[in-house]
Amino acid sequence: MDEVKDLAAQPLKKRIFSGIQPSGIITLGNYIGAIKNWVELQRDYECLYCVVDLHAITVRQEPAELRRRTFEAIALYVACGIDPEKSTIFVQSHVPAHAELAWVLGCYTGFGELSRMTQFKDKSQKHSDNINSGLFTYPVLMASDILLYQANLVPVGIDQKQHIELTRDVALRFNSVYGDVFTIPEPYIKETGMKINSLTDPTKKMSKSDPNPSSYIAVIENRDDTIRKIKRAVTDSDSVIKHAPGKDGINNLMSIYSCFTGKSFEEIEKEFAGKGYGDFKAAVGETCADGLENVRSEYARLIKDKAYIESIMKSGAEKAFYMSRKTLSKVYKKVGFYHV
Ligand code: ATP
Ligand code: LTN
């Protein structure tokens, strides 16, 4: 029995875990900062990609919408190129060990550590009418997601770096008391695209829960909307296409362009030398819409196939359930819970 456990804890390929909240329509920021990298990493890693619905309820959600978005997010993962034959795709609430481990890890996480989390500070300002304890302990649940599967690497945008550092601290603390229970995970954050900013306020992160749809590109919106939103994106008053401090709007559009074309900022500056913002924005809009074209048509096909999407959820949850139980039983044993 112990041998089986050890095999599950040490896979041949290194393991990856990541997730997105079904808290809104998935944006270009989520795509570039997370999903695009997930697709590439599938080749060399054993990957688990989750729709983290337990996290989403830290902010009030309309139940029918949450349910619909969870379904849509799974379809979008597949449409983007996550292969259900290679990777485990599942919904967080389908695997009870996430919440169970979160309770245990909460007892090894300091109030002071959680108080320093910038996402908590931001979100409690934005939702001052609902500063619930789930919002505060959110990073403990995220640590459980990652540690349950003994993940080595966690591909995310830069905004999640602090949460991964906390995950490492909690895992090291737990291991120092009980021995090597958890793998210590590393963040995987790509320099270009680690923070795509809002199109209406380029000093802020593009966010799917932004109430203004002009601030984000939805991965599945139509081509004309994408082109129009980029055309109207806020930029500064000079008209030189150059990556420079203070030019947040242009820097942001250059990052988007770079992510789809693979061109460096210098190459982009050369390409648009002598041209104005109008030409540049049109090129970014077209390139972005082209880059999302396949995802959009694949999504339109998949979203109609309820039985297929639900079968992915079910088999993903089964695999994740089995893997998660290994770690949870080990943790329960280590802390001294009675087993019969
Ligand atoms: P919310 O607005 O509800 O907080 P969000 O759009 O910030 O949601 P999350 O579900 O919190 O998205 O994040 C999912 C993944 O996408 C994380 O890895 C996160 O770092 C990444 N991500 C989110 N927004 C961006 C962005 N603007 N640029 C780059 N990566 C991003
Ligand atoms: N907190 C993340 C979403 C998330 C996550 C995870 C990401 C929840 N659990 C585990 C990576 C690994 C966010 O993007 N806000």
XYZ file of C-alpha atoms and ligand atoms in Angstrom:
386
model
C 0.000 0.000 0.000
C 2.798 2.385 0.929
C 4.553 1.607 -2.345
C 1.447 2.617 -4.308
C 1.320 5.838 -2.323
C 4.932 6.662 -3.062
C 4.438 6.069 -6.769
C 1.537 8.502 -6.817
C 3.565 11.044 -4.877
C 6.535 10.838 -7.261
C 5.325 10.759 -10.848
C 7.796 10.064 -13.673
C 7.076 13.433 -15.229
C 7.108 16.548 -13.086
C 3.659 17.734 -12.119
C 1.826 20.960 -12.823
C -1.283 22.375 -11.181
C -3.118 25.555 -12.083
C -6.620 26.993 -12.033
C -8.912 29.826 -13.024
C -11.963 31.071 -11.139
C -15.334 30.923 -12.925
C -15.963 34.470 -11.669
C -16.579 36.018 -15.089
C -15.961 35.505 -18.755
C -12.376 34.319 -19.354
C -10.206 37.159 -20.642
C -7.186 37.687 -22.814
C -5.240 38.231 -19.559
C -6.165 34.723 -18.373
C -5.351 33.324 -21.808
C -1.927 34.937 -22.181
C -0.919 34.842 -18.501
C -2.110 31.292 -17.891
C -3.893 29.053 -20.438
C -1.506 29.609 -23.386
C 1.374 28.427 -21.192
C -0.670 25.498 -19.854
C -1.092 24.209 -23.398
C 2.664 24.323 -24.073
C 3.554 22.672 -20.766
C 1.363 19.614 -21.445
C 4.075 18.109 -23.611
C 6.668 17.757 -20.870
C 4.663 17.642 -17.649
C 1.849 15.726 -16.050
C -0.751 18.489 -15.782
C -3.865 19.122 -13.719
C -6.008 22.076 -14.760
C -8.884 23.037 -12.530
C -11.872 25.388 -12.578
C -11.688 26.754 -9.039
C -15.324 27.350 -8.167
C -14.733 27.216 -4.380
C -12.461 30.244 -4.792
C -15.066 32.109 -6.854
C -17.630 32.267 -4.028
C -15.309 34.470 -1.937
C -17.067 37.173 -3.960
C -20.877 36.959 -4.265
C -21.912 34.998 -7.391
C -25.306 34.462 -8.979
C -25.786 30.633 -8.681
C -27.105 29.982 -12.201
C -24.323 32.074 -13.688
C -21.640 30.344 -11.629
C -22.910 26.967 -12.834
C -22.971 28.105 -16.472
C -19.517 29.672 -16.294
C -18.032 26.551 -14.754
C -19.303 24.511 -17.695
C -18.109 27.137 -20.166
C -14.664 27.295 -18.581
C -14.151 23.539 -19.053
C -15.218 23.864 -22.709
C -12.840 26.796 -23.119
C -9.884 24.905 -21.629
C -10.419 22.210 -24.263
C -11.005 24.748 -27.044
C -7.687 26.416 -26.168
C -5.853 23.134 -26.640
C -5.820 21.453 -23.237
C -6.082 17.805 -24.207
C -8.303 15.779 -21.842
C -6.419 12.632 -22.879
C -3.130 14.114 -21.679
C -4.126 16.429 -18.836
C -6.563 16.109 -15.964
C -9.288 18.733 -16.341
C -11.718 19.053 -13.438
C -13.911 21.229 -11.224
C -12.574 21.998 -7.746
C -15.849 21.380 -5.862
C -16.026 17.865 -7.343
C -12.987 16.860 -5.271
C -13.671 17.259 -1.537
C -10.014 16.961 -0.465
C -9.359 20.594 -1.483
C -11.607 21.910 1.274
C -10.476 19.202 3.711
C -6.767 19.960 3.327
C -7.494 23.694 3.479
C -8.815 23.250 7.017
C -5.646 21.490 8.131
C -3.300 23.966 6.403
C -5.249 26.890 7.861
C -4.013 25.702 11.243
C -0.435 26.106 9.995
C -0.867 29.561 8.448
C -0.442 32.794 10.371
C -3.045 35.538 10.572
C -0.208 38.010 9.926
C 0.900 36.173 6.766
C -2.617 36.292 5.325
C -2.997 39.971 6.260
C -0.068 40.821 3.976
C -1.680 39.361 0.836
C -2.219 42.155 -1.682
C -5.097 40.364 -3.444
C -6.981 40.297 -0.122
C -6.334 43.998 0.397
C -7.483 44.840 -3.167
C -10.563 42.649 -3.095
C -11.661 43.752 0.369
C -11.493 47.344 -0.856
C -13.522 46.480 -3.971
C -16.101 44.471 -1.996
C -16.187 46.439 1.262
C -19.769 45.253 1.871
C -18.669 41.594 1.954
C -15.249 41.104 3.553
C -15.852 37.457 4.463
C -13.394 35.080 6.078
C -13.203 33.020 2.853
C -11.699 36.027 1.098
C -9.114 36.213 3.862
C -8.235 32.499 3.873
C -8.395 32.180 0.054
C -4.592 31.628 -0.232
C -4.815 28.624 2.128
C -7.289 26.969 -0.250
C -4.966 27.771 -3.135
C -2.057 26.203 -1.224
C -4.198 23.074 -0.733
C -4.958 22.905 -4.468
C -1.268 22.886 -5.277
C 0.067 20.753 -2.412
C -2.607 18.045 -2.692
C -1.170 16.987 -6.052
C 2.500 17.387 -5.082
C 2.861 19.892 -7.931
C 6.385 20.959 -8.876
C 5.383 23.922 -11.006
C 2.476 26.388 -10.998
C 1.996 28.427 -14.186
C 0.278 31.738 -13.325
C 0.330 35.485 -13.970
C 2.500 37.718 -11.787
C -0.434 38.650 -9.505
C -0.343 35.112 -8.043
C 3.368 35.075 -7.156
C 2.743 36.132 -3.566
C 0.218 33.301 -3.082
C 2.724 30.751 -4.351
C 5.358 32.088 -1.987
C 2.900 31.619 0.864
C 2.180 28.080 -0.365
C 5.907 27.322 -0.227
C 6.221 28.778 3.288
C 3.290 26.719 4.583
C 4.608 23.537 2.919
C 8.116 24.053 4.340
C 6.657 24.691 7.799
C 4.533 21.540 7.642
C 7.448 19.454 6.329
C 9.745 20.745 9.055
C 7.361 19.334 11.677
C 6.235 16.089 9.993
C 8.941 15.153 7.468
C 8.736 15.273 3.671
C 4.983 15.357 3.152
C 4.712 18.037 0.460
C 6.668 18.803 -2.704
C 7.769 22.448 -2.621
C 6.288 24.100 -5.728
C 7.862 26.785 -7.927
C 5.968 29.493 -9.789
C 6.196 29.489 -13.590
C 5.745 33.060 -14.784
C 6.675 34.199 -18.287
C 8.185 37.677 -18.548
C 6.047 38.735 -21.544
C 2.370 38.475 -20.774
C 2.666 37.991 -17.018
C 0.411 41.023 -16.559
C -1.917 42.171 -19.319
C -3.540 45.439 -18.324
C -7.026 46.841 -18.628
C -7.824 48.523 -21.947
C -9.654 51.365 -20.194
C -7.131 51.875 -17.378
C -3.742 50.477 -18.424
C -2.259 51.006 -14.958
C -4.548 48.200 -13.686
C -4.618 44.459 -14.407
C -7.159 43.248 -16.979
C -9.698 41.401 -14.863
C -12.687 39.225 -15.754
C -14.749 40.609 -12.877
C -14.359 44.201 -14.114
C -17.924 45.502 -14.572
C -16.892 47.376 -17.745
C -16.650 44.914 -20.700
C -14.633 47.483 -22.717
C -11.781 46.992 -20.238
C -11.165 43.398 -21.315
C -11.072 41.169 -24.371
C -13.116 38.033 -23.750
C -11.454 35.020 -25.354
C -14.792 34.006 -26.909
C -16.198 37.378 -27.970
C -16.606 38.119 -31.669
C -13.862 39.440 -33.892
C -15.402 42.886 -34.416
C -15.699 43.502 -30.665
C -12.023 42.659 -30.184
C -10.924 45.002 -32.971
C -13.205 47.794 -31.737
C -12.085 47.502 -28.085
C -8.415 47.620 -29.038
C -9.037 50.593 -31.327
C -10.593 52.433 -28.355
C -7.978 51.305 -25.804
C -6.661 54.158 -23.649
C -3.192 55.314 -24.746
C -1.057 58.324 -23.908
C -1.026 61.570 -25.880
C 2.179 61.264 -27.926
C 2.075 58.998 -30.930
C 5.352 57.071 -31.007
C 5.210 53.269 -30.850
C 7.910 52.733 -28.244
C 8.097 50.601 -25.101
C 8.943 53.136 -22.390
C 8.160 53.962 -18.753
C 4.901 55.874 -18.351
C 3.484 54.685 -21.692
C 1.282 52.073 -20.012
C -1.331 51.872 -22.763
C 1.177 51.371 -25.584
C 3.342 49.037 -23.486
C 0.266 46.905 -22.872
C -0.711 46.722 -26.553
C 2.910 45.920 -27.428
C 2.883 43.039 -24.940
C -0.329 41.667 -26.460
C 1.123 41.985 -29.974
C 4.370 40.373 -28.859
C 2.558 37.398 -27.303
C 0.707 36.632 -30.535
C 3.547 37.282 -32.986
C 6.590 36.245 -30.948
C 8.235 39.573 -31.914
C 10.411 41.457 -29.423
C 9.633 45.058 -28.430
C 12.555 46.290 -30.590
C 11.190 44.445 -33.608
C 7.740 45.921 -33.015
C 9.205 49.432 -32.679
C 10.995 48.964 -36.036
C 7.881 47.580 -37.712
C 5.835 50.628 -36.715
C 8.512 53.327 -37.004
C 6.962 56.408 -38.613
C 3.435 55.010 -38.196
C 0.782 56.305 -35.796
C -1.352 54.745 -33.052
C -4.214 54.154 -35.519
C -2.150 51.773 -37.667
C -0.668 50.068 -34.647
C -4.014 49.526 -32.916
C -5.539 48.139 -36.115
C -2.646 45.664 -36.410
C -2.920 44.603 -32.751
C -6.703 44.145 -33.082
C -6.420 42.033 -36.253
C -3.544 39.951 -34.872
C -5.337 39.306 -31.618
C -8.595 38.349 -33.364
C -6.658 36.067 -35.761
C -4.768 34.498 -32.856
C -8.035 33.652 -31.104
C -9.904 32.529 -34.225
C -9.300 28.786 -33.787
C -10.153 28.886 -30.090
C -13.391 30.701 -30.882
C -14.561 28.251 -33.541
C -13.560 25.234 -31.467
C -15.405 26.678 -28.466
C -18.572 27.268 -30.527
C -18.509 23.583 -31.478
C -17.729 22.215 -27.992
C -20.185 24.311 -26.031
C -23.056 22.491 -27.793
C -21.728 19.100 -26.726
C -22.919 18.929 -23.122
C -22.416 15.168 -22.823
C -18.774 15.412 -23.919
C -17.924 18.329 -21.588
C -19.614 16.577 -18.662
C -17.722 13.367 -19.425
C -14.456 15.325 -19.220
C -15.517 16.788 -15.853
C -16.401 13.337 -14.540
C -13.278 11.492 -15.571
C -11.106 14.446 -14.484
C -12.737 14.441 -11.049
C -12.189 10.688 -10.712
C -8.474 10.952 -11.468
C -8.032 13.989 -9.245
C -10.019 12.353 -6.446
C -7.715 9.353 -6.413
C -4.550 11.453 -6.445
C -5.819 13.890 -3.814
C -6.757 11.084 -1.407
C -3.143 9.867 -1.294
C -1.867 13.174 0.014
C -4.823 13.789 2.311
C -4.503 10.381 4.020
C -0.815 10.991 4.556
C -1.520 14.407 6.103
C -4.262 12.993 8.360
C -1.921 10.248 9.525
C 0.934 12.686 10.188
C -1.130 15.114 12.250
C -2.493 12.248 14.345
C -6.099 11.783 13.225
C -7.488 8.422 14.334
C -7.978 5.958 11.500
C -10.181 2.852 11.670
P -11.052 38.080 -10.998
O -11.260 39.340 -11.777
O -12.316 37.359 -10.684
O -10.165 38.251 -9.797
P -8.979 37.311 -12.813
O -9.325 37.755 -14.209
O -7.961 38.096 -12.082
O -10.300 37.110 -11.964
P -8.161 34.652 -11.951
O -9.145 33.551 -12.057
O -7.965 35.262 -10.620
O -8.515 35.811 -12.992
O -6.768 34.177 -12.549
C -6.539 33.025 -13.306
C -5.151 33.030 -13.874
O -4.999 34.068 -14.852
C -4.048 33.308 -12.833
O -2.922 32.537 -13.156
C -3.735 34.764 -13.012
O -2.442 35.106 -12.601
C -3.900 34.904 -14.510
N -4.281 36.275 -14.872
C -5.431 36.899 -14.506
N -5.480 38.122 -15.025
C -4.319 38.295 -15.712
C -3.770 39.376 -16.470
N -4.444 40.484 -16.603
N -2.563 39.201 -17.038
C -1.880 38.042 -16.911
N -2.342 36.983 -16.210
C -3.544 37.098 -15.621
N -5.813 32.254 -7.001
C -5.756 32.050 -8.413
C -6.631 30.932 -8.867
C -6.155 29.686 -8.276
C -4.955 28.987 -8.592
C -4.941 27.856 -7.733
C -3.930 29.209 -9.484
C -6.777 28.987 -7.280
N -6.060 27.892 -6.959
C -3.875 26.962 -7.733
C -2.864 28.293 -9.485
C -2.846 27.201 -8.637
C -6.117 33.316 -9.090
O -5.812 33.389 -10.195
N -6.729 34.241 -8.481
